[in-house]
PDB file of N, CA and C in Angstrom:
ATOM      1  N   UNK A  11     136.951 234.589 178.906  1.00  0.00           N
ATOM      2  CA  UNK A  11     137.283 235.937 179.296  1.00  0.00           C
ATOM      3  C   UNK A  11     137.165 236.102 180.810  1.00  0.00           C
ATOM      4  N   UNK A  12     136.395 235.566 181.377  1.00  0.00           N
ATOM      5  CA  UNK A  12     136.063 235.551 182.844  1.00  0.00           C
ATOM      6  C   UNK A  12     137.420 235.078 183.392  1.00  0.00           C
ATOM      7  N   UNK A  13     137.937 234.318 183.636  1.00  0.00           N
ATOM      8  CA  UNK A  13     138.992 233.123 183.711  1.00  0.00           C
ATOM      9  C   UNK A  13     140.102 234.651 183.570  1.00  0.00           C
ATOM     10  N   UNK A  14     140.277 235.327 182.439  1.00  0.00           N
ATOM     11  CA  UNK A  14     141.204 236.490 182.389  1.00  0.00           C
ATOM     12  C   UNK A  14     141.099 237.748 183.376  1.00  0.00           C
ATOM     13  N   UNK A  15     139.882 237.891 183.381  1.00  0.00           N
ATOM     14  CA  UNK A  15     139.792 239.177 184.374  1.00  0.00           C
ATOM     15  C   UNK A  15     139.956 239.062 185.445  1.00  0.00           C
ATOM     16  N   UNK A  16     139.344 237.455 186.031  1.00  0.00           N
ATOM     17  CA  UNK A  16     139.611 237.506 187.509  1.00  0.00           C
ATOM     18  C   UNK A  16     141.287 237.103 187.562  1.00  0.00           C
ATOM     19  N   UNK A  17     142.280 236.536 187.185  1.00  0.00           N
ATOM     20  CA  UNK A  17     143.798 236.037 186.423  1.00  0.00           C
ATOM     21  C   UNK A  17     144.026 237.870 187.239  1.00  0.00           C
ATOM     22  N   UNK A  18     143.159 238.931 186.389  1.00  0.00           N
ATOM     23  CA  UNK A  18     144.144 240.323 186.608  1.00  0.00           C
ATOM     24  C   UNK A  18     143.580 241.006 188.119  1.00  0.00           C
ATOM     25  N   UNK A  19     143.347 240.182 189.278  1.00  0.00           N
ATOM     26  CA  UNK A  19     142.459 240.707 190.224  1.00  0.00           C
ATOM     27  C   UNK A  19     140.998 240.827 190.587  1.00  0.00           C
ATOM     28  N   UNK A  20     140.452 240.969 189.552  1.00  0.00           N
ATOM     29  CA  UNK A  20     138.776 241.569 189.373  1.00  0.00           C
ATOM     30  C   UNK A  20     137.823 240.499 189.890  1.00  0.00           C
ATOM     31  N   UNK A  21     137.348 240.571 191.196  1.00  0.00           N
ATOM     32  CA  UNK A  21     136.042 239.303 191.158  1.00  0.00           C
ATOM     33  C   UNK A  21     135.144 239.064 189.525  1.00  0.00           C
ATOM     34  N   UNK A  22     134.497 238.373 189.422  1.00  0.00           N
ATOM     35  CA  UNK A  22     133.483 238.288 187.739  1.00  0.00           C
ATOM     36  C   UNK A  22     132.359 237.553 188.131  1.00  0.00           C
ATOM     37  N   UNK A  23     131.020 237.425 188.010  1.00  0.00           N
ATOM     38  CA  UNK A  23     130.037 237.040 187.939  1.00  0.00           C
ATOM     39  C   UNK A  23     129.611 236.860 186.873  1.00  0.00           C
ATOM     40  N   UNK A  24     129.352 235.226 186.083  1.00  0.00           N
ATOM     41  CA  UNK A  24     129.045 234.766 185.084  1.00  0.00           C
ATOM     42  C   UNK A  24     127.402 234.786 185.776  1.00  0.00           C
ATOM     43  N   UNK A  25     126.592 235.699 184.575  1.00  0.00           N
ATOM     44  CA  UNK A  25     124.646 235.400 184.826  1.00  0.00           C
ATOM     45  C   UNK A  25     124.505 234.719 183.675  1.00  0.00           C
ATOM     46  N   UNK A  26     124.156 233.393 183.841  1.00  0.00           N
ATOM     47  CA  UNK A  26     123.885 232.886 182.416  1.00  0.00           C
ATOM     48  C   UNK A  26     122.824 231.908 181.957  1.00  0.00           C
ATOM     49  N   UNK A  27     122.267 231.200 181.473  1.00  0.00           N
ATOM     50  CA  UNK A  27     121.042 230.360 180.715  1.00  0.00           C
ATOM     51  C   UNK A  27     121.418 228.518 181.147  1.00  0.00           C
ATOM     52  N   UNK A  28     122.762 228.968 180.476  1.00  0.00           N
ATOM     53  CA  UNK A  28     122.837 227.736 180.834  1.00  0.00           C
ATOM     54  C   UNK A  28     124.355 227.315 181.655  1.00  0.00           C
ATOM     55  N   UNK A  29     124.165 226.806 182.918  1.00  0.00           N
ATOM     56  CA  UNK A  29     125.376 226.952 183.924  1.00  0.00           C
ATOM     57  C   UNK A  29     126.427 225.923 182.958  1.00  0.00           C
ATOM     58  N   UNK A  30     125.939 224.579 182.399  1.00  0.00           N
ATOM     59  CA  UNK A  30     127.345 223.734 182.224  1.00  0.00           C
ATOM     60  C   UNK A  30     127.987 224.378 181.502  1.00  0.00           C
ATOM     61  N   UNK A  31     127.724 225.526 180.433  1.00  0.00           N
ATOM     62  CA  UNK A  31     128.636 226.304 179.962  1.00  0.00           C
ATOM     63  C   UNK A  31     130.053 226.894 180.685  1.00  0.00           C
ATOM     64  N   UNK A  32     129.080 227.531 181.451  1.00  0.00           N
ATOM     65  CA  UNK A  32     130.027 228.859 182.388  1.00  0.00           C
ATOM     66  C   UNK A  32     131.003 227.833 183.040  1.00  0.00           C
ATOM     67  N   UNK A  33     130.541 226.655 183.423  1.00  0.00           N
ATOM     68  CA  UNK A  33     131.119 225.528 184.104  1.00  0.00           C
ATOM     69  C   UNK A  33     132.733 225.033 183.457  1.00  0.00           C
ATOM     70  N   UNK A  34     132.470 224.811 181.989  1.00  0.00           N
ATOM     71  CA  UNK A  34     132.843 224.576 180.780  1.00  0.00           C
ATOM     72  C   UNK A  34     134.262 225.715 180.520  1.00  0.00           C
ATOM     73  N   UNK A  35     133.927 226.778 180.544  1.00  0.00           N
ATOM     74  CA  UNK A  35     134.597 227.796 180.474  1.00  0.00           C
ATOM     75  C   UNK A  35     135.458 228.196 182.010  1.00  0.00           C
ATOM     76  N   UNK A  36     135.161 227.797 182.801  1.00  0.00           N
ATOM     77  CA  UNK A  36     135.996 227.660 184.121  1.00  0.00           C
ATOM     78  C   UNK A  36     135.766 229.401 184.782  1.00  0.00           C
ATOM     79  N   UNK A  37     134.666 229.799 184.782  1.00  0.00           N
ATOM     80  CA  UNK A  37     133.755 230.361 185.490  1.00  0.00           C
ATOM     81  C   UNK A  37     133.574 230.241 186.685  1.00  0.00           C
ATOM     82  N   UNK A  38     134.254 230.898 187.812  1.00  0.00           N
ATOM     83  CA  UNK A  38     134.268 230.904 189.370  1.00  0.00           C
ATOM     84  C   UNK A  38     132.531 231.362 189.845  1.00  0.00           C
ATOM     85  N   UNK A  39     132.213 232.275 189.565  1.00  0.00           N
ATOM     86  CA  UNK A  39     131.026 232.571 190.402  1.00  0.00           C
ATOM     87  C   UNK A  39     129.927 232.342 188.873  1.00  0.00           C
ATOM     88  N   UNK A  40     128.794 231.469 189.022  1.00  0.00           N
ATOM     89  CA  UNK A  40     128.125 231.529 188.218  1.00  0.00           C
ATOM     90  C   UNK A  40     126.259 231.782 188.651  1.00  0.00           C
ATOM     91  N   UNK A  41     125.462 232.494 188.249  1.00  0.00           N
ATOM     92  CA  UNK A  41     124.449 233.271 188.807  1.00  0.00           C
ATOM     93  C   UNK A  41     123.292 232.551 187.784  1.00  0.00           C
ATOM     94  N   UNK A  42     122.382 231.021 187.705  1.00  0.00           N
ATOM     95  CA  UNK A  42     121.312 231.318 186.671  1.00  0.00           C
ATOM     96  C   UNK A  42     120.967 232.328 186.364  1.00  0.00           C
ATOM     97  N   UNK A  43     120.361 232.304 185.342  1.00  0.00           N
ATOM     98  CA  UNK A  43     119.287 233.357 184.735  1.00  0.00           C
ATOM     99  C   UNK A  43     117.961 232.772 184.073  1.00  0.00           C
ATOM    100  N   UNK A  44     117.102 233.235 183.360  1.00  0.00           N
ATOM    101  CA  UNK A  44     116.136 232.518 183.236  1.00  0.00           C
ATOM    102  C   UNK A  44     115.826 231.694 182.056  1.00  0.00           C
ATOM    103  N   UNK A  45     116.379 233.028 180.836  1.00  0.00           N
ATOM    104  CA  UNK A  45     115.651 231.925 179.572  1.00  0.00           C
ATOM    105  C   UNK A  45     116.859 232.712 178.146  1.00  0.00           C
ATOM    106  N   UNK A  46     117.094 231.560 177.592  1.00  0.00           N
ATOM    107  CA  UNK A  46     118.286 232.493 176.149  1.00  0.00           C
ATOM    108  C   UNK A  46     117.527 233.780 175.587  1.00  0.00           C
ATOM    109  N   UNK A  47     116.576 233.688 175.218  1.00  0.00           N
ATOM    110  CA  UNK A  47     116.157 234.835 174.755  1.00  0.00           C
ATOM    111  C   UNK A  47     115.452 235.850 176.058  1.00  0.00           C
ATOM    112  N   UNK A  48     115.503 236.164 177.052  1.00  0.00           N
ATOM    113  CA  UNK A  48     115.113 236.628 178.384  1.00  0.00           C
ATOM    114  C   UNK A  48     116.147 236.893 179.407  1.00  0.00           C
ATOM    115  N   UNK A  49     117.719 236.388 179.414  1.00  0.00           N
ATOM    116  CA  UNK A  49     117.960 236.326 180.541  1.00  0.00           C
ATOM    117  C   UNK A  49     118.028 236.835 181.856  1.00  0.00           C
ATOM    118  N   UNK A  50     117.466 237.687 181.576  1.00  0.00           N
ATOM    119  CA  UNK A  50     117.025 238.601 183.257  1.00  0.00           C
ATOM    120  C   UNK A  50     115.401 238.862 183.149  1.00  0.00           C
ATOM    121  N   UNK A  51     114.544 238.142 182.915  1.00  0.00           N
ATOM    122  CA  UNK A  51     113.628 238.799 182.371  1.00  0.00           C
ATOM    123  C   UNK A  51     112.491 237.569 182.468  1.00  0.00           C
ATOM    124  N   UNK A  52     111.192 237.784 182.614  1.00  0.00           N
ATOM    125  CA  UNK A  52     110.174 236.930 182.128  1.00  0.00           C
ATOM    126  C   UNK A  52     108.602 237.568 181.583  1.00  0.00           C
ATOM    127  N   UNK A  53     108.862 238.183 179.954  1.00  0.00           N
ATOM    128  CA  UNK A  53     107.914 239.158 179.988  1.00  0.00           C
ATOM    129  C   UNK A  53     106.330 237.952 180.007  1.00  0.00           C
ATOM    130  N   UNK A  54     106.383 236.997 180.700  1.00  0.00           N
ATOM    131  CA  UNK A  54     105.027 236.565 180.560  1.00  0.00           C
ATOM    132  C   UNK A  54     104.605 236.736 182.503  1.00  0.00           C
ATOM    133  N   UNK A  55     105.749 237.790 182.850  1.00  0.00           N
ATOM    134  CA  UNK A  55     105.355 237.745 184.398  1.00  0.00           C
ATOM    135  C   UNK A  55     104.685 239.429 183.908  1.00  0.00           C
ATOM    136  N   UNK A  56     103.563 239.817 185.301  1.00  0.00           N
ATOM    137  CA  UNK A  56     103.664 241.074 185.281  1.00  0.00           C
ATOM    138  C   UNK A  56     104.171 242.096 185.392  1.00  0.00           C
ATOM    139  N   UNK A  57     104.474 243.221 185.497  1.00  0.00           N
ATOM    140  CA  UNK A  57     105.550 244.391 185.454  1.00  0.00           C
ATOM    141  C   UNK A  57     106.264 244.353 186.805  1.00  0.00           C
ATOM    142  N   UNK A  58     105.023 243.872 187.835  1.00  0.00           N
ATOM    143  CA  UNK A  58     105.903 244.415 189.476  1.00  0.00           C
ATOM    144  C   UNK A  58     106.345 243.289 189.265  1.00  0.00           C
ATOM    145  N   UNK A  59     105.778 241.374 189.036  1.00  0.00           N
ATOM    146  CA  UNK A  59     106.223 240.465 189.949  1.00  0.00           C
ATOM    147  C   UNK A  59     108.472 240.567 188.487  1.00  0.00           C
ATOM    148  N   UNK A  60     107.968 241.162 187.261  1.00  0.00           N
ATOM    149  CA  UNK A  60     108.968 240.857 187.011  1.00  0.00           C
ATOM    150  C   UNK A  60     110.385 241.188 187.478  1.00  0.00           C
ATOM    151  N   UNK A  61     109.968 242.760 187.993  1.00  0.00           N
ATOM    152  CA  UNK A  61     110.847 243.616 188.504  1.00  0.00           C
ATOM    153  C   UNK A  61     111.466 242.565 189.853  1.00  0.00           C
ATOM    154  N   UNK A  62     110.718 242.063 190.516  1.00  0.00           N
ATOM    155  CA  UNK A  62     111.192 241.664 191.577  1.00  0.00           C
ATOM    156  C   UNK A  62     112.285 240.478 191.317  1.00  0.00           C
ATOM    157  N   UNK A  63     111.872 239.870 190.409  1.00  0.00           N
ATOM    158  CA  UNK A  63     112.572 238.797 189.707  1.00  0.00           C
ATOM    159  C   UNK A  63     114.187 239.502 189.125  1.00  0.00           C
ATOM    160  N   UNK A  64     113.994 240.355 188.568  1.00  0.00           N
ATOM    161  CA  UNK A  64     115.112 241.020 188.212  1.00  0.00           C
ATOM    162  C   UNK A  64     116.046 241.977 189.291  1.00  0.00           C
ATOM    163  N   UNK A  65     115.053 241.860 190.102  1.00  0.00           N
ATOM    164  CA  UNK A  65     115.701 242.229 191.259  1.00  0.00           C
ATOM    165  C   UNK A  65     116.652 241.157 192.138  1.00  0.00           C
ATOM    166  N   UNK A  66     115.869 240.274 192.474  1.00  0.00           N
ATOM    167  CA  UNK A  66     116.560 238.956 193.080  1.00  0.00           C
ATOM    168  C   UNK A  66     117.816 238.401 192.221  1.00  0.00           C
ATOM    169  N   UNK A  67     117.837 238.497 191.263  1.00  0.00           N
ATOM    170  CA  UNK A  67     119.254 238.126 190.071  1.00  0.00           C
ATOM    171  C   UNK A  67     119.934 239.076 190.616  1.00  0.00           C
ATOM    172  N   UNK A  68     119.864 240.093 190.344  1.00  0.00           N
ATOM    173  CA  UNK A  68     121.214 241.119 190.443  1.00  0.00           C
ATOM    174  C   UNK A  68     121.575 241.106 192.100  1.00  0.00           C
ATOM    175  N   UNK A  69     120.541 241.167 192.722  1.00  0.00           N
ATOM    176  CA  UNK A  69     121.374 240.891 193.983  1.00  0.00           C
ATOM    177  C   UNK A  69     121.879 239.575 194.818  1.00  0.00           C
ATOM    178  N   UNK A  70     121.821 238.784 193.702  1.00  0.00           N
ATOM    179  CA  UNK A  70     122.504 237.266 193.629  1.00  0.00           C
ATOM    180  C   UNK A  70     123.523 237.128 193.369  1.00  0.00           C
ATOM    181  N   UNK A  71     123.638 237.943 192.028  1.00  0.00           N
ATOM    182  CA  UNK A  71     125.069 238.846 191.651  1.00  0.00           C
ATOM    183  C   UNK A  71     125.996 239.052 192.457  1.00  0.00           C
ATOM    184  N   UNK A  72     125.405 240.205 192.791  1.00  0.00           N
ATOM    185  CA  UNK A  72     126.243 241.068 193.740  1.00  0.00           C
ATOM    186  C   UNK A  72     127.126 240.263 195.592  1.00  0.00           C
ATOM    187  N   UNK A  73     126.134 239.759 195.471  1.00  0.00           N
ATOM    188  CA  UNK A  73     126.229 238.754 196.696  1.00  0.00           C
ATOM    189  C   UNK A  73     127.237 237.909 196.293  1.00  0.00           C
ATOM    190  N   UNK A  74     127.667 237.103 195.205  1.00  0.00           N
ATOM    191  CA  UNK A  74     128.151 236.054 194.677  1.00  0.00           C
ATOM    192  C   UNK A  74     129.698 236.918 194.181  1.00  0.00           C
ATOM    193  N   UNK A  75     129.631 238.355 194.432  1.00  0.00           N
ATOM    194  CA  UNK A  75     130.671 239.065 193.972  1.00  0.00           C
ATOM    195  C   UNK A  75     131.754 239.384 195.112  1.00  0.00           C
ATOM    196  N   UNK A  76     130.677 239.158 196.194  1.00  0.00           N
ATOM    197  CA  UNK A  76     131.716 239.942 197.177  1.00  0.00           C
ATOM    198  C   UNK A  76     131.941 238.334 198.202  1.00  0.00           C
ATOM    199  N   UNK A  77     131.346 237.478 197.966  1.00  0.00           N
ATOM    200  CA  UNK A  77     131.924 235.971 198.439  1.00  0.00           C
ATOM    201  C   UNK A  77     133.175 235.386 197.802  1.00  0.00           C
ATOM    202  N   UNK A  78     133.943 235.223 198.324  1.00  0.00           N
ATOM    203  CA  UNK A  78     135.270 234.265 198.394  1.00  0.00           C
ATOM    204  C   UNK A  78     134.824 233.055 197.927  1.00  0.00           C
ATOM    205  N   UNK A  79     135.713 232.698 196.579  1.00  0.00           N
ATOM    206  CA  UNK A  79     135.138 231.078 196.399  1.00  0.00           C
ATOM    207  C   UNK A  79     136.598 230.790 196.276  1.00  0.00           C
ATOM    208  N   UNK A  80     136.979 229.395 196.455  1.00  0.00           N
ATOM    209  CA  UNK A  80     138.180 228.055 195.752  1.00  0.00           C
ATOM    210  C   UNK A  80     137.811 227.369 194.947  1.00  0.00           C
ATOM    211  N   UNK A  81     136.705 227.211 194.619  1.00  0.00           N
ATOM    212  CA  UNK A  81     136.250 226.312 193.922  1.00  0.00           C
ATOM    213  C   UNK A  81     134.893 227.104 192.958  1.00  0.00           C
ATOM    214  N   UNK A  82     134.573 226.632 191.345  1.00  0.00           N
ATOM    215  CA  UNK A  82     133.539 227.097 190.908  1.00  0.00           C
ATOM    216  C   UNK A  82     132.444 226.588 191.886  1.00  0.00           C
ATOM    217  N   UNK A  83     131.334 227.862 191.749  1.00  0.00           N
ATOM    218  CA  UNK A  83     130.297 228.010 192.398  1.00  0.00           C
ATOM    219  C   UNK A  83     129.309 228.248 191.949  1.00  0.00           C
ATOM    220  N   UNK A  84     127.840 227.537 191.867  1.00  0.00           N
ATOM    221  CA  UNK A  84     126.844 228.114 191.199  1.00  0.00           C
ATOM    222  C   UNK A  84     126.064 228.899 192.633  1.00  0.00           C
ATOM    223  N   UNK A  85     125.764 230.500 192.213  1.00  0.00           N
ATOM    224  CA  UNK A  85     124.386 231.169 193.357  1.00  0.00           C
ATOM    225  C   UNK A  85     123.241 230.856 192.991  1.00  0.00           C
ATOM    226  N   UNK A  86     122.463 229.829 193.482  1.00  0.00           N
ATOM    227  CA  UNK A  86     121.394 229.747 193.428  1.00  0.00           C
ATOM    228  C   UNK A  86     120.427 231.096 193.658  1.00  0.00           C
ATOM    229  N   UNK A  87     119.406 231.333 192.752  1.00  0.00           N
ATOM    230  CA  UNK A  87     118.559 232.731 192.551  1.00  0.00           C
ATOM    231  C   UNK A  87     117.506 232.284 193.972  1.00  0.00           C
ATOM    232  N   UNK A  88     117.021 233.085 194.869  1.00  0.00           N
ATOM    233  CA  UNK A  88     116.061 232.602 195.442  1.00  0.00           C
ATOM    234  C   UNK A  88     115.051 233.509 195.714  1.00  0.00           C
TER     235      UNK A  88
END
């Protein structure tokens, strides 16, 4: 589906568990995430450090949205 939306214009940011998938599926911008059952998420972190964590994803995202790629790309979370 990714592969279609961006086809109609739309940048797309694949956040996902496991990248060779998104890879697999021909997924231009692809964003880790953390865990299949979690993926934005680590409830064994505390409330602030998780937030921050979920913070750093989405604006990995977002970052990875408004970059120009030719080629698939994984954003490393940092």
């Amino acid at each position: 589906m990714v592969k279609e939306i961006e086809r109609a214009g739309f940048p797309v940011v694949h956040i996902c568990t496991v990248t060779p998938i998104s890879l697999t599926v021909g997924a231009n911008r692809i964003v880790p995430a953390i865990a299949i059952p979690h993926p934005l998420g680590d409830p064994g972190l505390d409330r602030e450090e998780e937030y921050k964590l979920r913070r750093k994803i989405v604006e990995t995202a977002l970052h990875a949205l408004t970059t120009e790629v030719d080629e698939q790309t994984i954003f490393e979370v940092k």
